[in-house]
Amino acid sequence: WTWKKIAGLFIPLLVLAILGWVYYVYIVLMCAGFYGALGYPVVAVILAVPFHIVLFFFVWSWTASVFRSPGSVPPSWKSPPELPEGGRTPRYCQICDHYKPERAHHCSTCGECVLKMDHHCPWLNNCVGFRNYKFFIQFLSYAVLLCVYVLLSSLHRVIAGMSSVGDYTRPVDTASLQCMIMALIALSFTGGVLFLLAYHIKLVRKNM
């Protein structure tokens, strides 16, 4: 690992912290603390079950993107590969001291050449390349689905909490405030991640 790779652990740890907080707000404060306390346990269960399903697939695809190697250049490329007649000489990486195939690039953070490298993603602290690109697309898809579900399913709780936040005769309802912050975060992430997902789907369709 390079020092950049070690320093990059901060953002994935931040993602885990945000997920833990969202889980607490959605399940404990909203489902159990709001609907459960009002005597609507069925509503709480109906909201909690899809949330856990989507969250599971989001965490699974994110974890696979983080820990799956993006694909390094095979050792056989240490020596010049045999080229067909008229073939172009492959590029040479001075840092890794070997040749590299087309669309392979050296990542200074990971410290190696990555096959079909797309980019180094700070949210994963890993490169997105040949072997983990599928999981990256799934990660974006489930991220959009999770944000949209959290946003839509928490609207009633947010609207109900807005009245208590604006009422200065009562103490501040921290549960309502946290639900509103959660919905705002979900809204802000939805737009950015959806744009990124659409862009990568376009790249997949064009085999780029």
mmCIF file of C-alpha atoms in Angstrom:
data_model
loop_
_atom_site.group_PDB
_atom_site.id
_atom_site.type_symbol
_atom_site.label_atom_id
_atom_site.label_comp_id
_atom_site.label_asym_id
_atom_site.label_seq_id
_atom_site.Cartn_x
_atom_site.Cartn_y
_atom_site.Cartn_z
ATOM 1 C CA TRP A 1 0.000 0.000 0.000
ATOM 2 C CA THR A 2 1.132 3.559 -0.750
ATOM 3 C CA TRP A 3 0.749 6.433 1.706
ATOM 4 C CA LYS A 4 -1.989 7.846 -0.557
ATOM 5 C CA LYS A 5 -3.884 4.560 -0.286
ATOM 6 C CA ILE A 6 -3.625 4.628 3.508
ATOM 7 C CA ALA A 7 -4.744 8.264 3.691
ATOM 8 C CA GLY A 8 -7.640 7.428 1.376
ATOM 9 C CA LEU A 9 -9.175 5.151 4.023
ATOM 10 C CA PHE A 10 -10.820 8.222 5.559
ATOM 11 C CA ILE A 11 -13.615 8.498 2.971
ATOM 12 C CA PRO A 12 -14.668 4.794 3.042
ATOM 13 C CA LEU A 13 -14.742 5.000 6.844
ATOM 14 C CA LEU A 14 -16.848 8.141 6.500
ATOM 15 C CA VAL A 15 -19.245 6.223 4.222
ATOM 16 C CA LEU A 16 -19.613 3.529 6.893
ATOM 17 C CA ALA A 17 -20.228 6.179 9.556
ATOM 18 C CA ILE A 18 -22.932 7.858 7.434
ATOM 19 C CA LEU A 19 -24.571 4.490 6.748
ATOM 20 C CA GLY A 20 -24.599 3.689 10.454
ATOM 21 C CA TRP A 21 -26.180 7.041 11.260
ATOM 22 C CA VAL A 22 -28.793 6.681 8.482
ATOM 23 C CA TYR A 23 -29.670 3.222 9.795
ATOM 24 C CA TYR A 24 -30.127 4.629 13.291
ATOM 25 C CA VAL A 25 -32.292 7.529 12.124
ATOM 26 C CA TYR A 26 -34.421 5.466 9.725
ATOM 27 C CA ILE A 27 -34.979 2.333 11.845
ATOM 28 C CA VAL A 28 -34.692 3.550 15.440
ATOM 29 C CA LEU A 29 -35.993 7.117 15.249
ATOM 30 C CA MET A 30 -38.442 6.909 12.356
ATOM 31 C CA CYS A 31 -39.780 3.346 12.092
ATOM 32 C CA ALA A 32 -39.688 2.394 15.781
ATOM 33 C CA GLY A 33 -39.659 5.803 17.448
ATOM 34 C CA PHE A 34 -42.317 7.478 15.288
ATOM 35 C CA TYR A 35 -44.616 4.920 13.652
ATOM 36 C CA GLY A 36 -44.132 2.333 16.391
ATOM 37 C CA ALA A 37 -44.835 4.867 19.136
ATOM 38 C CA LEU A 38 -47.987 6.046 17.346
ATOM 39 C CA GLY A 39 -49.326 2.508 17.284
ATOM 40 C CA TYR A 40 -48.583 1.686 13.650
ATOM 41 C CA PRO A 41 -46.153 -1.253 13.900
ATOM 42 C CA VAL A 42 -47.314 -2.656 10.553
ATOM 43 C CA VAL A 43 -46.280 0.571 8.809
ATOM 44 C CA ALA A 44 -42.920 0.405 10.549
ATOM 45 C CA VAL A 45 -42.362 -3.160 9.308
ATOM 46 C CA ILE A 46 -43.521 -2.336 5.763
ATOM 47 C CA LEU A 47 -40.974 0.491 5.611
ATOM 48 C CA ALA A 48 -38.149 -1.396 7.356
ATOM 49 C CA VAL A 49 -38.172 -4.596 5.249
ATOM 50 C CA PRO A 50 -37.475 -2.990 1.811
ATOM 51 C CA PHE A 51 -34.958 -0.661 3.485
ATOM 52 C CA HIS A 52 -32.954 -3.620 4.798
ATOM 53 C CA ILE A 53 -33.076 -5.389 1.422
ATOM 54 C CA VAL A 54 -31.827 -2.375 -0.538
ATOM 55 C CA LEU A 55 -29.249 -1.578 2.148
ATOM 56 C CA PHE A 56 -27.916 -5.149 2.020
ATOM 57 C CA PHE A 57 -27.335 -5.029 -1.743
ATOM 58 C CA PHE A 58 -25.823 -1.547 -1.480
ATOM 59 C CA VAL A 59 -23.330 -2.651 1.188
ATOM 60 C CA TRP A 60 -22.570 -5.860 -0.735
ATOM 61 C CA SER A 61 -21.818 -4.071 -4.029
ATOM 62 C CA TRP A 62 -19.857 -1.308 -2.284
ATOM 63 C CA THR A 63 -17.769 -3.862 -0.363
ATOM 64 C CA ALA A 64 -17.110 -5.838 -3.545
ATOM 65 C CA SER A 65 -15.989 -2.641 -5.306
ATOM 66 C CA VAL A 66 -13.676 -1.789 -2.408
ATOM 67 C CA PHE A 67 -11.987 -5.149 -1.916
ATOM 68 C CA ARG A 68 -12.064 -6.656 -5.416
ATOM 69 C CA SER A 69 -8.855 -6.011 -7.316
ATOM 70 C CA PRO A 70 -9.504 -3.849 -10.389
ATOM 71 C CA GLY A 71 -7.082 -6.031 -12.361
ATOM 72 C CA SER A 72 -3.323 -5.687 -12.654
ATOM 73 C CA VAL A 73 -1.117 -6.313 -15.681
ATOM 74 C CA PRO A 74 -0.175 -10.037 -15.934
ATOM 75 C CA PRO A 75 3.479 -10.986 -15.227
ATOM 76 C CA SER A 76 3.810 -12.225 -18.821
ATOM 77 C CA TRP A 77 3.899 -8.580 -19.916
ATOM 78 C CA LYS A 78 7.306 -8.126 -18.278
ATOM 79 C CA SER A 79 8.845 -8.962 -21.645
ATOM 80 C CA PRO A 80 7.688 -7.498 -24.961
ATOM 81 C CA PRO A 81 4.569 -9.409 -26.074
ATOM 82 C CA GLU A 82 4.465 -11.030 -29.487
ATOM 83 C CA LEU A 83 2.729 -8.752 -31.924
ATOM 84 C CA PRO A 84 0.877 -9.652 -35.110
ATOM 85 C CA GLU A 85 2.307 -8.325 -38.342
ATOM 86 C CA GLY A 86 1.716 -4.589 -38.461
ATOM 87 C CA GLY A 87 0.753 -4.485 -34.807
ATOM 88 C CA ARG A 88 1.518 -1.441 -32.680
ATOM 89 C CA THR A 89 4.177 -1.687 -29.987
ATOM 90 C CA PRO A 90 2.491 -1.525 -26.557
ATOM 91 C CA ARG A 91 3.241 1.253 -24.118
ATOM 92 C CA TYR A 92 5.833 0.816 -21.406
ATOM 93 C CA CYS A 93 5.407 1.832 -17.758
ATOM 94 C CA GLN A 94 8.654 3.185 -16.356
ATOM 95 C CA ILE A 95 7.374 2.927 -12.768
ATOM 96 C CA CYS A 96 6.185 -0.696 -12.867
ATOM 97 C CA ASP A 97 8.955 -1.666 -15.304
ATOM 98 C CA HIS A 98 6.769 -3.611 -17.730
ATOM 99 C CA TYR A 99 4.664 -3.190 -20.842
ATOM 100 C CA LYS A 100 0.949 -2.531 -20.499
ATOM 101 C CA PRO A 101 -2.033 -3.357 -22.740
ATOM 102 C CA GLU A 102 -4.327 -0.827 -24.355
ATOM 103 C CA ARG A 103 -6.541 1.086 -21.900
ATOM 104 C CA ALA A 104 -4.300 0.119 -18.983
ATOM 105 C CA HIS A 105 -2.985 3.053 -16.948
ATOM 106 C CA HIS A 106 -0.747 3.500 -13.944
ATOM 107 C CA CYS A 107 -2.441 4.639 -10.723
ATOM 108 C CA SER A 108 -0.132 6.541 -8.411
ATOM 109 C CA THR A 109 -2.464 5.934 -5.455
ATOM 110 C CA CYS A 110 -2.686 2.151 -5.874
ATOM 111 C CA GLY A 111 0.929 1.977 -7.050
ATOM 112 C CA GLU A 112 0.297 -0.314 -10.025
ATOM 113 C CA CYS A 113 -0.948 -0.412 -13.600
ATOM 114 C CA VAL A 114 -4.671 -1.183 -13.787
ATOM 115 C CA LEU A 115 -6.339 -3.035 -16.652
ATOM 116 C CA LYS A 116 -9.035 -1.011 -18.427
ATOM 117 C CA MET A 117 -8.712 1.675 -15.775
ATOM 118 C CA ASP A 118 -11.630 4.072 -15.545
ATOM 119 C CA HIS A 119 -10.644 6.174 -12.528
ATOM 120 C CA HIS A 120 -9.523 5.988 -8.924
ATOM 121 C CA CYS A 121 -12.679 6.374 -6.843
ATOM 122 C CA PRO A 122 -12.187 8.104 -3.467
ATOM 123 C CA TRP A 123 -15.484 6.661 -2.161
ATOM 124 C CA LEU A 124 -13.988 3.192 -2.626
ATOM 125 C CA ASN A 125 -10.316 4.006 -2.053
ATOM 126 C CA ASN A 126 -9.766 1.721 -5.018
ATOM 127 C CA CYS A 127 -9.461 1.933 -8.764
ATOM 128 C CA VAL A 128 -12.408 1.101 -10.982
ATOM 129 C CA GLY A 129 -11.111 -1.246 -13.656
ATOM 130 C CA PHE A 130 -11.577 -4.469 -15.546
ATOM 131 C CA ARG A 131 -12.361 -6.810 -12.635
ATOM 132 C CA ASN A 132 -14.562 -4.608 -10.428
ATOM 133 C CA TYR A 133 -16.361 -2.381 -12.953
ATOM 134 C CA LYS A 134 -19.516 -4.534 -12.757
ATOM 135 C CA PHE A 135 -19.660 -4.109 -8.983
ATOM 136 C CA PHE A 136 -19.104 -0.367 -9.357
ATOM 137 C CA ILE A 137 -22.138 -0.088 -11.662
ATOM 138 C CA GLN A 138 -24.181 -2.102 -9.172
ATOM 139 C CA PHE A 139 -22.945 0.115 -6.343
ATOM 140 C CA LEU A 140 -24.147 3.238 -8.158
ATOM 141 C CA SER A 141 -27.496 1.622 -8.994
ATOM 142 C CA TYR A 142 -28.204 0.561 -5.422
ATOM 143 C CA ALA A 143 -26.990 3.929 -4.121
ATOM 144 C CA VAL A 144 -29.595 5.706 -6.269
ATOM 145 C CA LEU A 145 -32.283 3.211 -5.238
ATOM 146 C CA LEU A 146 -31.434 3.576 -1.553
ATOM 147 C CA CYS A 147 -31.433 7.383 -1.681
ATOM 148 C CA VAL A 148 -34.740 7.550 -3.549
ATOM 149 C CA TYR A 149 -36.380 5.056 -1.191
ATOM 150 C CA VAL A 150 -35.167 6.854 1.936
ATOM 151 C CA LEU A 151 -36.256 10.210 0.534
ATOM 152 C CA LEU A 152 -39.765 9.136 -0.518
ATOM 153 C CA SER A 153 -40.518 6.950 2.500
ATOM 154 C CA SER A 154 -39.421 9.617 4.978
ATOM 155 C CA LEU A 155 -41.425 12.485 3.464
ATOM 156 C CA HIS A 156 -44.377 11.974 5.803
ATOM 157 C CA ARG A 157 -42.076 11.976 8.831
ATOM 158 C CA VAL A 158 -40.257 15.065 7.586
ATOM 159 C CA ILE A 159 -43.499 16.983 6.963
ATOM 160 C CA ALA A 160 -44.802 15.979 10.396
ATOM 161 C CA GLY A 161 -41.575 17.118 12.002
ATOM 162 C CA MET A 162 -41.416 20.498 10.276
ATOM 163 C CA SER A 163 -44.235 21.822 12.454
ATOM 164 C CA SER A 164 -42.441 20.868 15.662
ATOM 165 C CA VAL A 165 -39.184 22.459 14.497
ATOM 166 C CA GLY A 166 -40.962 25.750 13.751
ATOM 167 C CA ASP A 167 -42.826 25.788 17.061
ATOM 168 C CA TYR A 168 -40.648 27.795 19.464
ATOM 169 C CA THR A 169 -42.960 27.067 22.417
ATOM 170 C CA ARG A 170 -41.785 23.444 22.488
ATOM 171 C CA PRO A 171 -38.261 22.047 22.860
ATOM 172 C CA VAL A 172 -36.461 21.130 19.660
ATOM 173 C CA ASP A 173 -37.374 17.647 18.453
ATOM 174 C CA THR A 174 -33.943 16.231 17.618
ATOM 175 C CA ALA A 175 -35.482 13.125 16.011
ATOM 176 C CA SER A 176 -37.413 15.272 13.532
ATOM 177 C CA LEU A 177 -34.327 17.361 12.854
ATOM 178 C CA GLN A 178 -32.218 14.286 12.134
ATOM 179 C CA CYS A 179 -34.901 12.881 9.815
ATOM 180 C CA MET A 180 -34.909 16.138 7.852
ATOM 181 C CA ILE A 181 -31.116 16.093 7.594
ATOM 182 C CA MET A 182 -31.253 12.472 6.410
ATOM 183 C CA ALA A 183 -33.810 13.350 3.717
ATOM 184 C CA LEU A 184 -31.727 16.331 2.617
ATOM 185 C CA ILE A 185 -28.592 14.173 2.313
ATOM 186 C CA ALA A 186 -30.557 11.568 0.333
ATOM 187 C CA LEU A 187 -31.842 14.281 -2.013
ATOM 188 C CA SER A 188 -28.383 15.756 -2.583
ATOM 189 C CA PHE A 189 -26.798 12.363 -3.299
ATOM 190 C CA THR A 190 -29.588 11.258 -5.625
ATOM 191 C CA GLY A 191 -28.864 13.880 -8.270
ATOM 192 C CA GLY A 192 -25.087 13.433 -8.333
ATOM 193 C CA VAL A 193 -25.056 9.636 -8.246
ATOM 194 C CA LEU A 194 -27.852 9.381 -10.825
ATOM 195 C CA PHE A 195 -25.861 11.568 -13.230
ATOM 196 C CA LEU A 196 -22.748 9.429 -12.663
ATOM 197 C CA LEU A 197 -24.735 6.221 -13.199
ATOM 198 C CA ALA A 198 -26.229 7.517 -16.457
ATOM 199 C CA TYR A 199 -22.757 8.491 -17.665
ATOM 200 C CA HIS A 200 -21.304 5.031 -16.972
ATOM 201 C CA ILE A 201 -24.283 3.276 -18.551
ATOM 202 C CA LYS A 202 -23.574 5.340 -21.657
ATOM 203 C CA LEU A 203 -19.923 4.193 -21.558
ATOM 204 C CA VAL A 204 -21.002 0.558 -21.211
ATOM 205 C CA ARG A 205 -23.365 0.836 -24.169
ATOM 206 C CA LYS A 206 -20.551 2.249 -26.303
ATOM 207 C CA ASN A 207 -18.008 -0.279 -24.942
ATOM 208 C CA MET A 208 -15.690 2.508 -23.834
#
